[in-house]
Amino acid sequence: MERVLITGAAGFLGSHLCDRFIKEGFQVEAMDNLITGDLKNLEHLTDNERFTFHQHDITEHIHIEGELQHILHFASPASPIDYLKIPIQTLKVSSLGIHNCLGLAKHKGARVTIASTSEIYGDPEVHPQTEEYFGNVNTIGPRGVYDEAKRFQESITMAYHRYHGIETRIVRIFNTYGPRMRLNDGRVLPAFIGQALRGEDLTIFGTGSQTRSFCYVDDLVEGIFRLHFSSETRPVNIGNPDEITISQFAEEIIALTGTTQKVIYQDLPENDPKQRQPDITRAREVLGWEPLVDRAEGLKRTYAYFQTLSEEELYKSEHKDFKAYLKN
Ligand code: UDP
């Protein structure tokens, strides 16, 4: 039986990847320091004999006994609000953390897929974004801690690939949504749905003319799974090219939830990208992949999940108090 280490396993994407690898018959070693992740996302797997959870901060040396064939590196705060609150940890996980993962991969002869991001394109001047575009990132802006760490992560991954011959894969993930997103993580979809469920007005940042392209989590996981088992070592965009303005998106959430609240406008965060849409030609050609779940269907499923949350979870709308979790 092959074994896979998934870092960030208790997070939104990490937990869905655990499900997929369990379903495919792997032994899953799930690792998370639980700063932004939540064990609730893995509750249903804890009795599975092919599943083990390790509470560990991967910026410290990673020790796994025995053979290991695969690593999926998905640990990182991923919401702009999170990485503004824990900038140093955000930088460390995609530098020291990936360094440890690559060292482990070299030692075990494992293949590594790293979670990169559309944020490496920054506020893009090329639209839609192809993998050839080098990006437009403000290194010293508030988002720089995430964007630059993710860019470094791609560089060190390619260095280990070229210098040590490690098998590496790089997935550039565009906005993704679905069940198990944190209601209070500050990202636009949980923010809007949470506001609708609590009977609050929906907060649009800026004019709402900025665009995003939202991918349903099942499609994303399928793309990542295909990429990991392909021979493609170049970065691959995985996302849904169906682009929408944030204003239109708010209208869709209002229609979906039936809320009678209105939209209110707040300041646009610094360096907030004006447009974002993946060019997925490479994924189509190399992986035979494309998204299958449209936004109407994906939003329905995601809303159904958020409706199952308790009152307490719904009103725990303050962003996580990270201080309680951090050692350094
Ligand atoms: N946004 C918004 N209202 C919110 C949260 C976010 O208008 O309550 C906007 C945000 O400014 C950005 C877009 O929605 O333009 C997507 O933001 P998100 O934080 O989900 O992720 P990003 O794509 O910026 O990384």
Tab-separated table of C-alpha atoms and ligand atoms in Angstrom:
chain	number	residue	atom	x	y	z
A	1	MET	CA	0.000	0.000	0.000
A	2	GLU	CA	1.397	3.427	-0.916
A	3	ARG	CA	1.609	6.175	1.679
A	4	VAL	CA	0.981	9.873	1.243
A	5	LEU	CA	1.792	12.752	3.582
A	6	ILE	CA	-0.680	15.621	3.300
A	7	THR	CA	0.374	18.837	5.031
A	8	GLY	CA	-2.380	21.272	5.954
A	9	ALA	CA	-4.630	18.215	6.191
A	10	ALA	CA	-7.144	19.779	8.576
A	11	GLY	CA	-7.765	22.709	6.270
A	12	PHE	CA	-10.377	23.130	3.566
A	13	LEU	CA	-8.410	21.696	0.637
A	14	GLY	CA	-6.200	19.392	2.718
A	15	SER	CA	-9.182	17.580	4.192
A	16	HIS	CA	-10.773	17.029	0.775
A	17	LEU	CA	-7.452	15.644	-0.468
A	18	CYS	CA	-7.364	13.258	2.508
A	19	ASP	CA	-10.814	12.007	1.468
A	20	ARG	CA	-9.679	11.468	-2.093
A	21	PHE	CA	-6.500	9.572	-1.206
A	22	ILE	CA	-8.375	7.403	1.326
A	23	LYS	CA	-10.954	6.654	-1.372
A	24	GLU	CA	-8.172	5.653	-3.778
A	25	GLY	CA	-6.759	3.132	-1.267
A	26	PHE	CA	-3.745	5.035	0.097
A	27	GLN	CA	-2.397	5.123	3.633
A	28	VAL	CA	-2.824	8.787	4.581
A	29	GLU	CA	-0.498	10.558	7.013
A	30	ALA	CA	-2.304	13.813	7.743
A	31	MET	CA	-0.296	16.670	9.258
A	32	ASP	CA	-1.444	20.046	10.550
A	33	ASN	CA	-0.502	22.443	13.335
A	34	LEU	CA	-4.169	23.502	13.606
A	35	ILE	CA	-3.464	27.230	13.453
A	36	THR	CA	-6.019	27.757	10.709
A	37	GLY	CA	-7.083	24.114	10.223
A	38	ASP	CA	-9.815	22.395	12.222
A	39	LEU	CA	-9.945	18.738	13.304
A	40	LYS	CA	-13.678	18.791	12.659
A	41	ASN	CA	-12.809	18.549	8.951
A	42	LEU	CA	-11.158	15.159	9.574
A	43	GLU	CA	-13.540	13.777	12.221
A	44	HIS	CA	-15.110	11.318	9.786
A	45	LEU	CA	-11.714	9.756	8.979
A	46	THR	CA	-10.302	9.219	12.453
A	47	ASP	CA	-11.598	5.629	12.768
A	48	ASN	CA	-10.199	4.637	9.388
A	49	GLU	CA	-7.206	2.329	9.842
A	50	ARG	CA	-5.507	3.833	6.781
A	51	PHE	CA	-5.617	7.313	8.338
A	52	THR	CA	-3.241	8.815	10.919
A	53	PHE	CA	-3.232	12.406	12.152
A	54	HIS	CA	-0.013	14.125	13.259
A	55	GLN	CA	-0.281	17.492	14.998
A	56	HIS	CA	2.966	19.087	13.924
A	57	ASP	CA	4.286	22.416	12.670
A	58	ILE	CA	6.131	21.621	9.443
A	59	THR	CA	8.458	24.590	9.869
A	60	GLU	CA	10.148	22.236	12.369
A	61	HIS	CA	11.863	19.025	11.194
A	62	ILE	CA	9.331	16.496	9.867
A	63	HIS	CA	9.787	12.903	10.939
A	64	ILE	CA	7.810	10.086	9.295
A	65	GLU	CA	8.732	6.457	10.033
A	66	GLY	CA	8.975	4.001	7.143
A	67	GLU	CA	8.354	4.320	3.449
A	68	LEU	CA	6.642	7.294	1.919
A	69	GLN	CA	5.894	7.621	-1.791
A	70	HIS	CA	3.916	10.857	-1.974
A	71	ILE	CA	3.771	14.303	-0.375
A	72	LEU	CA	1.102	16.927	-0.966
A	73	HIS	CA	2.141	20.220	0.565
A	74	PHE	CA	-1.025	22.185	1.311
A	75	ALA	CA	-0.156	23.841	4.623
A	76	SER	CA	-0.519	27.627	4.607
A	77	PRO	CA	-2.908	30.309	5.727
A	78	ALA	CA	-4.841	31.057	2.542
A	79	SER	CA	-7.146	33.945	3.283
A	80	PRO	CA	-5.907	37.537	2.916
A	81	ILE	CA	-7.172	38.326	6.421
A	82	ASP	CA	-5.333	35.321	7.889
A	83	TYR	CA	-2.045	36.184	6.328
A	84	LEU	CA	-2.317	39.787	7.421
A	85	LYS	CA	-2.728	38.558	10.982
A	86	ILE	CA	0.025	35.925	10.908
A	87	PRO	CA	2.484	37.235	8.321
A	88	ILE	CA	5.598	35.591	9.767
A	89	GLN	CA	3.977	32.141	9.951
A	90	THR	CA	2.726	32.635	6.385
A	91	LEU	CA	6.277	33.321	5.216
A	92	LYS	CA	7.732	30.465	7.248
A	93	VAL	CA	5.397	27.724	6.092
A	94	SER	CA	6.144	28.343	2.417
A	95	SER	CA	9.905	28.669	2.984
A	96	LEU	CA	11.086	26.649	6.010
A	97	GLY	CA	8.051	24.361	5.734
A	98	ILE	CA	8.528	23.489	2.068
A	99	HIS	CA	12.267	23.090	2.671
A	100	ASN	CA	11.483	20.389	5.236
A	101	CYS	CA	8.992	18.732	2.878
A	102	LEU	CA	11.527	18.641	0.052
A	103	GLY	CA	14.209	17.305	2.391
A	104	LEU	CA	11.821	14.555	3.447
A	105	ALA	CA	10.988	13.816	-0.198
A	106	LYS	CA	14.684	13.516	-1.050
A	107	HIS	CA	15.269	11.189	1.894
A	108	LYS	CA	12.257	8.966	1.084
A	109	GLY	CA	12.339	9.197	-2.709
A	110	ALA	CA	8.814	10.624	-2.621
A	111	ARG	CA	7.005	12.691	-5.251
A	112	VAL	CA	5.881	16.138	-4.092
A	113	THR	CA	2.981	18.252	-5.284
A	114	ILE	CA	2.972	21.775	-3.925
A	115	ALA	CA	-0.008	24.079	-3.603
A	116	SER	CA	0.902	27.251	-5.414
A	117	THR	CA	-1.576	29.981	-6.194
A	118	SER	CA	-2.916	32.514	-8.653
A	119	GLU	CA	-1.512	35.071	-6.167
A	120	ILE	CA	1.913	34.510	-7.705
A	121	TYR	CA	0.524	36.551	-10.635
A	122	GLY	CA	-0.203	39.412	-8.209
A	123	ASP	CA	-2.467	42.127	-9.639
A	124	PRO	CA	-2.130	40.728	-13.158
A	125	GLU	CA	-1.506	42.814	-16.253
A	126	VAL	CA	-2.091	39.806	-18.499
A	127	HIS	CA	-5.623	38.472	-18.709
A	128	PRO	CA	-6.532	35.617	-18.507
A	129	GLN	CA	-3.423	34.373	-16.720
A	130	THR	CA	-1.345	31.757	-18.493
A	131	GLU	CA	1.427	29.859	-16.749
A	132	GLU	CA	3.983	31.802	-18.847
A	133	TYR	CA	3.066	35.105	-17.180
A	134	PHE	CA	5.642	36.080	-14.523
A	135	GLY	CA	3.293	38.217	-12.475
A	136	ASN	CA	2.994	41.644	-10.922
A	137	VAL	CA	3.535	41.352	-7.177
A	138	ASN	CA	4.308	44.148	-4.714
A	139	THR	CA	6.986	42.505	-2.591
A	140	ILE	CA	6.492	44.877	0.326
A	141	GLY	CA	2.706	45.187	0.187
A	142	PRO	CA	0.504	43.526	2.807
A	143	ARG	CA	-0.171	40.542	0.525
A	144	GLY	CA	3.550	40.192	-0.249
A	145	VAL	CA	4.044	37.779	2.660
A	146	TYR	CA	1.825	35.221	0.953
A	147	ASP	CA	2.591	35.976	-2.678
A	148	GLU	CA	6.367	36.090	-2.335
A	149	ALA	CA	6.493	33.028	-0.077
A	150	LYS	CA	4.489	31.105	-2.650
A	151	ARG	CA	6.804	32.343	-5.400
A	152	PHE	CA	9.847	31.252	-3.371
A	153	GLN	CA	8.127	27.917	-2.837
A	154	GLU	CA	7.954	27.353	-6.591
A	155	SER	CA	11.642	28.298	-6.935
A	156	ILE	CA	12.919	25.968	-4.224
A	157	THR	CA	10.730	23.177	-5.579
A	158	MET	CA	12.223	23.560	-9.053
A	159	ALA	CA	15.726	23.723	-7.541
A	160	TYR	CA	15.191	20.401	-5.756
A	161	HIS	CA	13.775	18.990	-8.965
A	162	ARG	CA	16.714	20.146	-11.085
A	163	TYR	CA	19.524	19.668	-8.585
A	164	HIS	CA	18.386	16.556	-6.698
A	165	GLY	CA	16.169	15.006	-9.383
A	166	ILE	CA	13.131	14.962	-7.107
A	167	GLU	CA	9.763	14.356	-8.738
A	168	THR	CA	7.830	17.586	-8.300
A	169	ARG	CA	4.486	18.981	-9.410
A	170	ILE	CA	3.244	22.566	-9.036
A	171	VAL	CA	-0.446	23.395	-9.022
A	172	ARG	CA	-1.444	27.059	-9.244
A	173	ILE	CA	-4.796	27.169	-7.523
A	174	PHE	CA	-7.339	29.871	-8.349
A	175	ASN	CA	-10.219	30.861	-6.024
A	176	THR	CA	-11.853	27.657	-4.834
A	177	TYR	CA	-14.966	27.155	-2.717
A	178	GLY	CA	-17.045	24.414	-1.198
A	179	PRO	CA	-17.998	22.669	2.037
A	180	ARG	CA	-15.525	23.012	4.951
A	181	MET	CA	-14.411	26.538	4.131
A	182	ARG	CA	-14.194	28.447	7.386
A	183	LEU	CA	-17.219	30.657	7.738
A	184	ASN	CA	-15.106	33.297	9.445
A	185	ASP	CA	-11.977	33.173	7.283
A	186	GLY	CA	-12.736	36.509	5.631
A	187	ARG	CA	-12.887	35.270	2.063
A	188	VAL	CA	-15.666	36.547	-0.090
A	189	LEU	CA	-17.878	33.479	-0.349
A	190	PRO	CA	-18.037	32.525	3.341
A	191	ALA	CA	-18.232	36.243	4.197
A	192	PHE	CA	-21.315	36.793	2.002
A	193	ILE	CA	-23.044	33.541	3.007
A	194	GLY	CA	-22.317	34.153	6.698
A	195	GLN	CA	-23.726	37.678	6.419
A	196	ALA	CA	-26.854	36.387	4.682
A	197	LEU	CA	-27.380	33.690	7.327
A	198	ARG	CA	-26.963	36.189	10.179
A	199	GLY	CA	-29.207	38.776	8.542
A	200	GLU	CA	-26.410	41.291	8.003
A	201	ASP	CA	-25.698	43.438	4.954
A	202	LEU	CA	-23.252	42.044	2.412
A	203	THR	CA	-19.910	43.898	2.421
A	204	ILE	CA	-18.470	44.607	-1.014
A	205	PHE	CA	-14.902	45.885	-0.921
A	206	GLY	CA	-14.255	48.695	-3.428
A	207	THR	CA	-16.796	49.163	-6.208
A	208	GLY	CA	-17.326	45.435	-6.757
A	209	SER	CA	-16.044	45.698	-10.335
A	210	GLN	CA	-13.022	43.493	-9.538
A	211	THR	CA	-13.366	39.982	-10.933
A	212	ARG	CA	-12.673	36.464	-9.681
A	213	SER	CA	-13.311	33.013	-11.166
A	214	PHE	CA	-14.571	30.450	-8.659
A	215	CYS	CA	-13.874	26.724	-8.862
A	216	TYR	CA	-15.838	24.077	-6.964
A	217	VAL	CA	-13.649	21.992	-4.660
A	218	ASP	CA	-14.435	18.586	-6.238
A	219	ASP	CA	-13.197	19.852	-9.612
A	220	LEU	CA	-10.042	21.213	-8.035
A	221	VAL	CA	-9.275	17.956	-6.220
A	222	GLU	CA	-9.739	16.005	-9.462
A	223	GLY	CA	-7.267	18.335	-11.218
A	224	ILE	CA	-4.704	18.020	-8.428
A	225	PHE	CA	-5.038	14.238	-8.356
A	226	ARG	CA	-4.500	14.029	-12.111
A	227	LEU	CA	-1.531	16.394	-11.968
A	228	HIS	CA	0.163	14.493	-9.137
A	229	PHE	CA	0.039	11.265	-11.156
A	230	SER	CA	1.008	12.911	-14.454
A	231	SER	CA	4.559	13.558	-15.609
A	232	GLU	CA	4.089	17.355	-15.895
A	233	THR	CA	6.756	19.235	-13.964
A	234	ARG	CA	5.805	22.716	-15.201
A	235	PRO	CA	3.286	24.717	-13.151
A	236	VAL	CA	-0.345	24.033	-14.055
A	237	ASN	CA	-3.243	26.424	-13.436
A	238	ILE	CA	-6.245	24.674	-11.935
A	239	GLY	CA	-9.365	26.784	-11.652
A	240	ASN	CA	-12.680	27.535	-13.295
A	241	PRO	CA	-12.434	30.185	-16.062
A	242	ASP	CA	-16.020	31.340	-15.496
A	243	GLU	CA	-15.226	34.939	-14.487
A	244	ILE	CA	-17.614	37.166	-12.532
A	245	THR	CA	-17.471	40.573	-10.840
A	246	ILE	CA	-17.788	40.665	-7.059
A	247	SER	CA	-20.997	42.725	-7.472
A	248	GLN	CA	-22.552	40.020	-9.640
A	249	PHE	CA	-21.361	37.451	-7.151
A	250	ALA	CA	-23.118	39.294	-4.315
A	251	GLU	CA	-26.334	39.281	-6.396
A	252	GLU	CA	-26.023	35.528	-6.854
A	253	ILE	CA	-25.590	34.997	-3.108
A	254	ILE	CA	-28.619	37.225	-2.430
A	255	ALA	CA	-30.709	35.143	-4.865
A	256	LEU	CA	-29.378	31.858	-3.460
A	257	THR	CA	-30.033	32.674	0.191
A	258	GLY	CA	-33.165	34.774	-0.290
A	259	THR	CA	-31.777	37.377	2.097
A	260	THR	CA	-33.559	40.720	2.200
A	261	GLN	CA	-30.403	42.523	3.303
A	262	LYS	CA	-28.667	45.035	1.066
A	263	VAL	CA	-25.163	45.462	-0.206
A	264	ILE	CA	-22.845	47.944	1.523
A	265	TYR	CA	-19.515	49.214	0.254
A	266	GLN	CA	-16.233	49.219	2.205
A	267	ASP	CA	-12.647	50.168	1.377
A	268	LEU	CA	-10.803	47.977	-1.089
A	269	PRO	CA	-7.834	46.269	0.619
A	270	GLU	CA	-4.389	47.363	-0.604
A	271	ASN	CA	-3.111	45.495	-3.703
A	272	ASP	CA	-6.413	43.652	-4.151
A	273	PRO	CA	-6.157	42.177	-7.678
A	274	LYS	CA	-8.531	43.877	-10.142
A	275	GLN	CA	-9.059	40.815	-12.291
A	276	ARG	CA	-8.377	37.124	-12.130
A	277	GLN	CA	-9.187	34.316	-14.545
A	278	PRO	CA	-7.187	31.170	-15.203
A	279	ASP	CA	-6.164	30.143	-18.680
A	280	ILE	CA	-6.539	26.372	-18.318
A	281	THR	CA	-5.274	25.347	-21.751
A	282	ARG	CA	-2.348	23.469	-20.229
A	283	ALA	CA	-4.555	21.517	-17.795
A	284	ARG	CA	-6.926	20.651	-20.642
A	285	GLU	CA	-4.108	19.493	-22.912
A	286	VAL	CA	-1.847	17.711	-20.448
A	287	LEU	CA	-4.331	16.364	-17.906
A	288	GLY	CA	-7.505	16.156	-20.016
A	289	TRP	CA	-9.049	18.121	-17.146
A	290	GLU	CA	-11.682	20.789	-17.027
A	291	PRO	CA	-14.180	21.866	-14.376
A	292	LEU	CA	-17.554	20.115	-14.470
A	293	VAL	CA	-19.520	21.777	-11.654
A	294	ASP	CA	-21.028	25.132	-12.593
A	295	ARG	CA	-21.385	27.937	-10.073
A	296	ALA	CA	-25.155	27.495	-9.614
A	297	GLU	CA	-24.697	23.865	-8.590
A	298	GLY	CA	-21.520	24.452	-6.568
A	299	LEU	CA	-23.080	27.334	-4.645
A	300	LYS	CA	-26.164	25.228	-3.864
A	301	ARG	CA	-23.990	22.481	-2.358
A	302	THR	CA	-21.861	24.963	-0.436
A	303	TYR	CA	-24.868	26.817	0.957
A	304	ALA	CA	-26.360	23.487	2.096
A	305	TYR	CA	-23.148	22.875	4.069
A	306	PHE	CA	-23.156	26.299	5.717
A	307	GLN	CA	-26.798	25.807	6.692
A	308	THR	CA	-25.795	22.793	8.811
A	309	LEU	CA	-23.542	24.928	11.039
A	310	SER	CA	-24.688	25.558	14.595
A	311	GLU	CA	-25.809	28.961	15.862
A	312	GLU	CA	-22.613	29.126	17.868
A	313	GLU	CA	-20.449	28.569	14.769
A	314	LEU	CA	-22.502	31.068	12.826
A	315	TYR	CA	-22.008	33.818	15.392
A	316	LYS	CA	-18.367	32.961	16.072
A	317	SER	CA	-17.806	35.495	13.347
A	318	GLU	CA	-14.725	37.075	14.861
A	319	HIS	CA	-11.612	36.044	13.012
A	320	LYS	CA	-9.566	33.450	14.823
A	321	ASP	CA	-7.476	34.708	17.731
A	322	PHE	CA	-4.212	33.268	16.513
A	323	LYS	CA	-2.219	34.405	19.529
A	324	ALA	CA	-3.611	31.495	21.523
A	325	TYR	CA	-2.153	29.064	19.001
A	326	LEU	CA	1.246	30.538	18.317
A	327	LYS	CA	4.498	29.702	20.016
A	328	ASN	CA	6.607	32.165	18.033
B	1	UDP	N1	-14.364	40.810	-0.924
B	1	UDP	C1	-15.493	41.577	-0.739
B	1	UDP	N2	-16.168	41.466	0.450
B	1	UDP	C2	-15.794	40.623	1.450
B	1	UDP	C3	-14.643	39.833	1.250
B	1	UDP	C4	-13.953	39.967	0.038
B	1	UDP	O1	-15.889	42.358	-1.607
B	1	UDP	O2	-16.475	40.584	2.495
B	1	UDP	C5	-13.636	40.937	-2.206
B	1	UDP	C6	-12.121	41.135	-2.067
B	1	UDP	O3	-11.791	42.504	-1.937
B	1	UDP	C7	-11.634	40.550	-3.380
B	1	UDP	C8	-12.645	39.441	-3.696
B	1	UDP	O4	-13.783	39.720	-2.904
B	1	UDP	O5	-11.679	41.499	-4.416
B	1	UDP	C9	-12.127	38.056	-3.334
B	1	UDP	O6	-11.587	38.120	-2.057
B	1	UDP	P1	-11.085	36.874	-1.245
B	1	UDP	O7	-10.672	37.366	0.100
B	1	UDP	O8	-12.128	35.802	-1.277
B	1	UDP	O9	-9.822	36.289	-1.997
B	1	UDP	P2	-8.736	36.852	-3.036
B	1	UDP	O10	-9.220	36.398	-4.354
B	1	UDP	O11	-8.639	38.354	-2.961
B	1	UDP	O12	-7.486	36.192	-2.608
